[in-house]
Amino acid sequence: MTRVLEASGIVRRFGGLTAVGGVDIHVDAGEMVGLIGPNGSGKTTLFDCLSRVQTIDEGSIMLNGTDISKMQPHQVAHIGLSRTFQVLRVYRELTVLENMELSVQWGDISLLSSFRKPTKETTERADRLIDFLLLSRLRDQQASSLSGGQRRLLELGMALMSDPSIVLLDEAMSGVNPSLVEQIKDRIRILNQEQGVSFLLVEHDIRFVKDLCDRVVVLNYGEKLAEGAPDEIMENEAVIEAYFGDDGTEGAGDAGN
Ligand code: ADP
Ligand code: MG
């Protein structure tokens, strides 16, 4: 198995709070890994560390054999790691196509400050992905006119523009209606099975994670609580406890976060 992503001993503190407290996580080529855990358990912060949006206080991150621990987000994107955000980052006034074209310059401030006209190759790639994601009808519409689910698809498309070997999806299904969830799931499966793209995904809906993932990592209070096949994880007492507490009611809602 080729290891695409390997992070060891990741620590990220905010003042006195340790949001991520020494986590090891890896993803192999072609693997689909779920990252779950109660609200506030450090999932987004870990994603921020892995994609280099946040600096790390301790630990190391290897991407396709390269040490990316100190790289900038756009450098990491260039060598194969893309991500989406829990809070959407599409430009509402730009069209679907323009958002896709712009995303190849994502994070690269020197380029953004002098926005370049996209190359023919960039536009062609954007068009292919727009077709693949079944967004062709909306190609020239402003992103503000899209539904929540269509915007999530656009964000997935933007993450795919740099031809990543691994994509990190942070709650890509939140605010998406159930029919579109199936469509997005289907696209993710094709990307994984036919193009070998690996995924690490944070999703609140455990069934979604179970349907897609080979392996699940559970965080709790910034530490790894459990790791294993989805079925094992769902029967793991410590995981049930972390999610549902003693009274059987769910205490891990992500609503409003
Ligand atoms: P999750 O994505 O699992 O809900 P987060 O990674 O967003 O969790 O948050 C983990 C912890 O870190 C929470 O206690 C949160 O309040 C805290 N946190 C996240 N980002 C910041 C920040 N920029 N400054 C201070 N605390 C933060
Ligand atoms: Mg989060």
mmCIF file of C-alpha atoms and ligand atoms in Angstrom:
data_model
loop_
_atom_site.group_PDB
_atom_site.id
_atom_site.type_symbol
_atom_site.label_atom_id
_atom_site.label_comp_id
_atom_site.label_asym_id
_atom_site.label_seq_id
_atom_site.Cartn_x
_atom_site.Cartn_y
_atom_site.Cartn_z
ATOM 1 C CA MET A 1 0.000 0.000 0.000
ATOM 2 C CA THR A 2 1.304 3.421 -0.863
ATOM 3 C CA ARG A 3 0.839 5.891 1.914
ATOM 4 C CA VAL A 4 -0.584 9.147 0.592
ATOM 5 C CA LEU A 5 -0.867 11.052 3.842
ATOM 6 C CA GLU A 6 0.828 10.338 7.139
ATOM 7 C CA ALA A 7 0.572 12.677 10.097
ATOM 8 C CA SER A 8 2.282 11.819 13.376
ATOM 9 C CA GLY A 9 1.857 13.366 16.792
ATOM 10 C CA ILE A 10 -0.076 16.405 15.602
ATOM 11 C CA VAL A 11 -0.582 18.981 18.343
ATOM 12 C CA ARG A 12 -2.407 22.286 17.919
ATOM 13 C CA ARG A 13 -3.091 24.587 20.855
ATOM 14 C CA PHE A 14 -5.116 27.782 21.084
ATOM 15 C CA GLY A 15 -3.793 29.540 24.169
ATOM 16 C CA GLY A 16 -4.515 27.171 27.044
ATOM 17 C CA LEU A 17 -6.796 24.939 24.990
ATOM 18 C CA THR A 18 -5.359 21.889 23.255
ATOM 19 C CA ALA A 19 -7.656 21.468 20.248
ATOM 20 C CA VAL A 20 -5.612 18.573 18.817
ATOM 21 C CA GLY A 21 -3.517 16.689 21.344
ATOM 22 C CA GLY A 22 -1.059 14.384 19.602
ATOM 23 C CA VAL A 23 -2.995 12.653 16.837
ATOM 24 C CA ASP A 24 -1.580 10.070 14.407
ATOM 25 C CA ILE A 25 -3.576 9.620 11.222
ATOM 26 C CA HIS A 26 -2.813 8.178 7.813
ATOM 27 C CA VAL A 27 -4.538 7.562 4.507
ATOM 28 C CA ASP A 28 -3.337 5.049 1.913
ATOM 29 C CA ALA A 29 -3.666 5.298 -1.860
ATOM 30 C CA GLY A 30 -7.257 4.719 -2.924
ATOM 31 C CA GLU A 31 -8.491 4.601 0.647
ATOM 32 C CA MET A 32 -11.630 6.277 1.998
ATOM 33 C CA VAL A 33 -11.239 7.256 5.637
ATOM 34 C CA GLY A 34 -13.898 8.855 7.822
ATOM 35 C CA LEU A 35 -13.050 11.228 10.668
ATOM 36 C CA ILE A 36 -15.845 11.522 13.198
ATOM 37 C CA GLY A 37 -16.273 12.809 16.726
ATOM 38 C CA PRO A 38 -18.524 14.999 18.819
ATOM 39 C CA ASN A 39 -18.803 18.706 18.168
ATOM 40 C CA GLY A 40 -15.611 20.471 19.261
ATOM 41 C CA SER A 41 -13.496 17.304 19.244
ATOM 42 C CA GLY A 42 -10.911 18.855 16.900
ATOM 43 C CA LYS A 43 -11.876 17.538 13.464
ATOM 44 C CA THR A 44 -11.768 20.862 11.643
ATOM 45 C CA THR A 45 -8.611 21.922 13.460
ATOM 46 C CA LEU A 46 -6.926 18.667 12.422
ATOM 47 C CA PHE A 47 -8.013 19.313 8.811
ATOM 48 C CA ASP A 48 -6.623 22.835 9.104
ATOM 49 C CA CYS A 49 -3.310 21.394 10.285
ATOM 50 C CA LEU A 50 -3.154 18.738 7.556
ATOM 51 C CA SER A 51 -3.935 21.244 4.806
ATOM 52 C CA ARG A 52 -1.517 23.736 6.414
ATOM 53 C CA VAL A 53 -4.191 26.395 6.961
ATOM 54 C CA GLN A 54 -3.074 26.283 10.607
ATOM 55 C CA THR A 55 0.453 25.890 11.865
ATOM 56 C CA ILE A 56 1.155 22.864 14.046
ATOM 57 C CA ASP A 57 2.761 23.101 17.479
ATOM 58 C CA GLU A 58 4.172 19.582 17.341
ATOM 59 C CA GLY A 59 4.281 16.662 14.952
ATOM 60 C CA SER A 60 4.991 16.024 11.302
ATOM 61 C CA ILE A 61 2.987 15.594 8.117
ATOM 62 C CA MET A 62 4.122 13.648 5.059
ATOM 63 C CA LEU A 63 2.268 13.889 1.744
ATOM 64 C CA ASN A 64 3.268 11.401 -0.959
ATOM 65 C CA GLY A 65 6.640 11.073 0.699
ATOM 66 C CA THR A 66 7.302 14.822 1.028
ATOM 67 C CA ASP A 67 7.481 16.551 4.392
ATOM 68 C CA ILE A 68 4.803 19.270 4.236
ATOM 69 C CA SER A 69 4.910 20.192 7.932
ATOM 70 C CA LYS A 70 6.055 23.726 7.166
ATOM 71 C CA MET A 71 4.586 24.313 3.725
ATOM 72 C CA GLN A 72 1.978 26.876 2.686
ATOM 73 C CA PRO A 73 -1.531 25.689 1.744
ATOM 74 C CA HIS A 74 -1.106 26.464 -1.961
ATOM 75 C CA GLN A 75 2.163 24.490 -2.079
ATOM 76 C CA VAL A 76 0.413 21.524 -0.517
ATOM 77 C CA ALA A 77 -2.403 21.820 -3.064
ATOM 78 C CA HIS A 78 0.156 21.796 -5.879
ATOM 79 C CA ILE A 79 1.595 18.504 -4.684
ATOM 80 C CA GLY A 80 -1.673 16.694 -4.269
ATOM 81 C CA LEU A 81 -3.767 17.635 -1.229
ATOM 82 C CA SER A 82 -7.008 19.600 -1.577
ATOM 83 C CA ARG A 83 -9.781 20.307 0.859
ATOM 84 C CA THR A 84 -13.216 21.759 1.249
ATOM 85 C CA PHE A 85 -14.386 23.892 4.148
ATOM 86 C CA GLN A 86 -17.158 23.429 6.701
ATOM 87 C CA VAL A 87 -18.110 27.018 5.935
ATOM 88 C CA LEU A 88 -18.334 27.328 2.165
ATOM 89 C CA ARG A 89 -15.715 29.298 0.316
ATOM 90 C CA VAL A 90 -17.279 29.994 -3.041
ATOM 91 C CA TYR A 91 -17.420 33.504 -4.441
ATOM 92 C CA ARG A 92 -21.118 34.242 -4.660
ATOM 93 C CA GLU A 93 -20.844 36.932 -7.350
ATOM 94 C CA LEU A 94 -18.756 34.760 -9.663
ATOM 95 C CA THR A 95 -20.178 32.094 -11.949
ATOM 96 C CA VAL A 96 -19.694 28.367 -11.419
ATOM 97 C CA LEU A 97 -17.046 28.323 -14.152
ATOM 98 C CA GLU A 98 -15.221 31.373 -12.753
ATOM 99 C CA ASN A 99 -15.134 29.864 -9.271
ATOM 100 C CA MET A 100 -13.603 26.712 -10.709
ATOM 101 C CA GLU A 101 -11.012 28.660 -12.686
ATOM 102 C CA LEU A 102 -10.097 30.827 -9.727
ATOM 103 C CA SER A 103 -9.661 27.854 -7.403
ATOM 104 C CA VAL A 104 -6.387 26.820 -9.034
ATOM 105 C CA GLN A 105 -4.986 30.043 -7.648
ATOM 106 C CA TRP A 106 -6.480 29.362 -4.223
ATOM 107 C CA GLY A 107 -4.270 30.385 -1.328
ATOM 108 C CA ASP A 108 -1.628 31.790 -3.601
ATOM 109 C CA ILE A 109 -1.761 35.402 -2.502
ATOM 110 C CA SER A 110 0.803 36.661 -4.952
ATOM 111 C CA LEU A 111 -1.334 35.355 -7.803
ATOM 112 C CA LEU A 112 -4.656 36.410 -6.332
ATOM 113 C CA SER A 113 -3.565 39.998 -6.012
ATOM 114 C CA SER A 114 -3.053 40.060 -9.757
ATOM 115 C CA PHE A 115 -5.778 37.704 -10.921
ATOM 116 C CA ARG A 116 -4.638 36.097 -14.112
ATOM 117 C CA LYS A 117 -6.791 35.220 -17.042
ATOM 118 C CA PRO A 118 -7.261 31.447 -16.912
ATOM 119 C CA THR A 119 -5.396 29.395 -19.464
ATOM 120 C CA LYS A 120 -7.209 27.306 -22.070
ATOM 121 C CA GLU A 121 -6.187 24.165 -20.165
ATOM 122 C CA THR A 122 -7.677 25.530 -16.948
ATOM 123 C CA THR A 123 -10.993 26.318 -18.620
ATOM 124 C CA GLU A 124 -11.081 22.903 -20.306
ATOM 125 C CA ARG A 125 -10.393 21.117 -17.057
ATOM 126 C CA ALA A 126 -13.057 23.197 -15.298
ATOM 127 C CA ASP A 127 -15.568 22.295 -18.009
ATOM 128 C CA ARG A 128 -14.783 18.588 -17.755
ATOM 129 C CA LEU A 129 -15.278 18.664 -13.992
ATOM 130 C CA ILE A 130 -18.470 20.720 -14.305
ATOM 131 C CA ASP A 131 -19.834 18.007 -16.636
ATOM 132 C CA PHE A 132 -18.671 15.238 -14.325
ATOM 133 C CA LEU A 133 -20.390 16.888 -11.348
ATOM 134 C CA LEU A 134 -23.589 17.333 -13.391
ATOM 135 C CA LEU A 135 -23.422 21.116 -13.074
ATOM 136 C CA SER A 136 -23.311 21.929 -16.810
ATOM 137 C CA ARG A 137 -26.717 23.588 -16.741
ATOM 138 C CA LEU A 138 -25.414 25.998 -14.098
ATOM 139 C CA ARG A 139 -22.005 26.715 -15.629
ATOM 140 C CA ASP A 140 -22.633 30.411 -16.282
ATOM 141 C CA GLN A 141 -24.897 31.082 -13.303
ATOM 142 C CA GLN A 142 -23.693 33.082 -10.322
ATOM 143 C CA ALA A 143 -22.821 30.854 -7.379
ATOM 144 C CA SER A 144 -25.328 32.828 -5.283
ATOM 145 C CA SER A 145 -28.153 31.278 -7.310
ATOM 146 C CA LEU A 146 -27.168 27.687 -6.467
ATOM 147 C CA SER A 147 -28.851 25.557 -3.823
ATOM 148 C CA GLY A 148 -26.834 24.501 -0.773
ATOM 149 C CA GLY A 149 -26.167 21.102 -2.331
ATOM 150 C CA GLN A 150 -25.151 22.526 -5.692
ATOM 151 C CA ARG A 151 -22.719 24.834 -3.902
ATOM 152 C CA ARG A 152 -21.228 21.836 -2.088
ATOM 153 C CA LEU A 153 -20.777 20.125 -5.458
ATOM 154 C CA LEU A 154 -19.096 23.255 -6.788
ATOM 155 C CA GLU A 155 -16.763 23.273 -3.812
ATOM 156 C CA LEU A 156 -15.876 19.642 -4.497
ATOM 157 C CA GLY A 157 -15.188 20.625 -8.105
ATOM 158 C CA MET A 158 -12.936 23.465 -6.955
ATOM 159 C CA ALA A 159 -10.999 21.036 -4.769
ATOM 160 C CA LEU A 160 -10.533 18.745 -7.766
ATOM 161 C CA MET A 161 -9.095 21.412 -10.065
ATOM 162 C CA SER A 162 -5.530 20.819 -8.889
ATOM 163 C CA ASP A 163 -5.789 17.073 -9.706
ATOM 164 C CA PRO A 164 -5.297 15.960 -6.089
ATOM 165 C CA SER A 165 -4.308 12.510 -4.905
ATOM 166 C CA ILE A 166 -6.229 13.154 -1.671
ATOM 167 C CA VAL A 167 -9.222 15.342 -0.876
ATOM 168 C CA LEU A 168 -10.249 16.354 2.645
ATOM 169 C CA LEU A 169 -13.993 16.976 2.878
ATOM 170 C CA ASP A 170 -15.216 18.888 5.926
ATOM 171 C CA GLU A 171 -18.964 18.327 6.334
ATOM 172 C CA ALA A 172 -19.526 18.436 2.610
ATOM 173 C CA MET A 173 -23.067 17.132 3.066
ATOM 174 C CA SER A 174 -24.313 19.703 5.542
ATOM 175 C CA GLY A 175 -27.264 21.645 4.149
ATOM 176 C CA VAL A 176 -27.636 19.254 1.221
ATOM 177 C CA ASN A 177 -31.027 17.733 0.470
ATOM 178 C CA PRO A 178 -31.164 13.918 0.545
ATOM 179 C CA SER A 179 -31.547 13.388 -3.212
ATOM 180 C CA LEU A 180 -28.443 15.432 -3.889
ATOM 181 C CA VAL A 181 -26.544 13.619 -1.120
ATOM 182 C CA GLU A 182 -26.911 10.412 -3.158
ATOM 183 C CA GLN A 183 -25.621 12.199 -6.247
ATOM 184 C CA ILE A 184 -22.577 13.574 -4.416
ATOM 185 C CA LYS A 185 -21.883 10.180 -2.841
ATOM 186 C CA ASP A 186 -22.012 8.623 -6.287
ATOM 187 C CA ARG A 187 -19.514 11.171 -7.685
ATOM 188 C CA ILE A 188 -17.149 10.607 -4.745
ATOM 189 C CA ARG A 189 -17.291 6.833 -5.352
ATOM 190 C CA ILE A 190 -16.437 7.255 -9.032
ATOM 191 C CA LEU A 191 -13.519 9.552 -8.214
ATOM 192 C CA ASN A 192 -12.261 7.014 -5.704
ATOM 193 C CA GLN A 193 -12.809 3.802 -7.666
ATOM 194 C CA GLU A 194 -12.059 4.958 -11.197
ATOM 195 C CA GLN A 195 -9.474 7.645 -10.610
ATOM 196 C CA GLY A 196 -7.918 6.396 -7.398
ATOM 197 C CA VAL A 197 -8.473 9.627 -5.463
ATOM 198 C CA SER A 198 -8.194 9.073 -1.701
ATOM 199 C CA PHE A 199 -10.604 10.823 0.650
ATOM 200 C CA LEU A 200 -10.518 11.812 4.288
ATOM 201 C CA LEU A 201 -13.973 12.979 5.238
ATOM 202 C CA VAL A 202 -15.604 14.567 8.232
ATOM 203 C CA GLU A 203 -19.319 13.994 8.219
ATOM 204 C CA HIS A 204 -21.905 14.258 10.926
ATOM 205 C CA ASP A 205 -24.145 11.632 9.324
ATOM 206 C CA ILE A 206 -22.664 8.324 10.427
ATOM 207 C CA ARG A 207 -24.585 6.370 7.776
ATOM 208 C CA PHE A 208 -22.911 8.438 5.089
ATOM 209 C CA VAL A 209 -19.501 7.613 6.572
ATOM 210 C CA LYS A 210 -20.417 3.934 6.848
ATOM 211 C CA ASP A 211 -21.570 3.806 3.214
ATOM 212 C CA LEU A 212 -18.384 5.328 1.849
ATOM 213 C CA CYS A 213 -15.496 4.582 4.177
ATOM 214 C CA ASP A 214 -13.160 1.622 4.597
ATOM 215 C CA ARG A 215 -11.914 2.855 7.936
ATOM 216 C CA VAL A 216 -13.057 5.355 10.539
ATOM 217 C CA VAL A 217 -11.018 7.412 13.014
ATOM 218 C CA VAL A 218 -12.865 8.810 16.028
ATOM 219 C CA LEU A 219 -11.693 11.940 17.826
ATOM 220 C CA ASN A 220 -12.785 12.998 21.281
ATOM 221 C CA TYR A 221 -11.378 16.038 23.107
ATOM 222 C CA GLY A 222 -8.634 16.337 20.500
ATOM 223 C CA GLU A 223 -7.412 12.773 20.904
ATOM 224 C CA LYS A 224 -7.954 9.575 19.007
ATOM 225 C CA LEU A 225 -10.616 7.574 20.805
ATOM 226 C CA ALA A 226 -10.941 4.667 18.386
ATOM 227 C CA GLU A 227 -10.077 3.526 14.895
ATOM 228 C CA GLY A 228 -11.376 0.658 12.785
ATOM 229 C CA ALA A 229 -13.929 -0.626 10.314
ATOM 230 C CA PRO A 230 -17.206 1.344 10.345
ATOM 231 C CA ASP A 231 -19.191 -1.558 11.832
ATOM 232 C CA GLU A 232 -16.726 -2.043 14.675
ATOM 233 C CA ILE A 233 -16.695 1.659 15.412
ATOM 234 C CA MET A 234 -20.442 1.853 15.632
ATOM 235 C CA GLU A 235 -20.486 -0.880 18.244
ATOM 236 C CA ASN A 236 -17.551 0.515 20.199
ATOM 237 C CA GLU A 237 -18.708 1.338 23.736
ATOM 238 C CA ALA A 238 -16.376 4.308 24.177
ATOM 239 C CA VAL A 239 -17.606 5.803 20.910
ATOM 240 C CA ILE A 240 -21.263 5.321 21.840
ATOM 241 C CA GLU A 241 -20.539 6.911 25.195
ATOM 242 C CA ALA A 242 -18.783 9.900 23.601
ATOM 243 C CA TYR A 243 -21.638 10.465 21.186
ATOM 244 C CA PHE A 244 -24.668 9.672 23.240
ATOM 245 C CA GLY A 245 -23.617 9.997 26.879
ATOM 246 C CA ASP A 246 -25.424 7.990 29.565
ATOM 247 C CA ASP A 247 -28.965 9.009 28.816
ATOM 248 C CA GLY A 248 -29.075 7.806 25.230
ATOM 249 C CA THR A 249 -29.789 11.254 23.797
ATOM 250 C CA GLU A 250 -27.487 12.632 21.195
ATOM 251 C CA GLY A 251 -25.216 15.311 22.549
ATOM 252 C CA ALA A 252 -23.011 15.769 19.546
ATOM 253 C CA GLY A 253 -25.142 17.888 17.265
ATOM 254 C CA ASP A 254 -23.152 20.047 14.902
ATOM 255 C CA ALA A 255 -26.019 22.409 14.226
ATOM 256 C CA GLY A 256 -25.012 26.020 14.102
ATOM 257 C CA ASN A 257 -21.323 25.276 14.050
HETATM 258 P P1 ADP B 1 -14.863 20.088 15.395
HETATM 259 O O1 ADP B 1 -14.570 20.432 13.974
HETATM 260 O O2 ADP B 1 -14.598 18.674 15.748
HETATM 261 O O3 ADP B 1 -16.252 20.503 15.788
HETATM 262 P P2 ADP B 1 -12.933 22.171 16.022
HETATM 263 O O4 ADP B 1 -11.659 21.708 15.459
HETATM 264 O O5 ADP B 1 -13.696 23.200 15.251
HETATM 265 O O6 ADP B 1 -13.876 20.926 16.339
HETATM 266 O O7 ADP B 1 -12.682 22.751 17.466
HETATM 267 C C1 ADP B 1 -11.899 22.048 18.434
HETATM 268 C C2 ADP B 1 -11.722 22.934 19.644
HETATM 269 O O8 ADP B 1 -10.846 24.004 19.334
HETATM 270 C C3 ADP B 1 -13.004 23.572 20.138
HETATM 271 O O9 ADP B 1 -12.951 23.629 21.539
HETATM 272 C C4 ADP B 1 -12.955 24.946 19.523
HETATM 273 O O10 ADP B 1 -13.702 25.868 20.290
HETATM 274 C C5 ADP B 1 -11.472 25.256 19.551
HETATM 275 N N1 ADP B 1 -11.050 26.169 18.459
HETATM 276 C C6 ADP B 1 -11.144 25.923 17.132
HETATM 277 N N2 ADP B 1 -10.616 26.933 16.424
HETATM 278 C C7 ADP B 1 -10.194 27.850 17.323
HETATM 279 C C8 ADP B 1 -9.539 29.126 17.227
HETATM 280 N N3 ADP B 1 -9.236 29.662 16.031
HETATM 281 N N4 ADP B 1 -9.248 29.771 18.376
HETATM 282 C C9 ADP B 1 -9.549 29.240 19.581
HETATM 283 N N5 ADP B 1 -10.140 28.045 19.753
HETATM 284 C C10 ADP B 1 -10.464 27.356 18.643
HETATM 285 MG MG MG B 2 -15.775 21.184 12.432
#
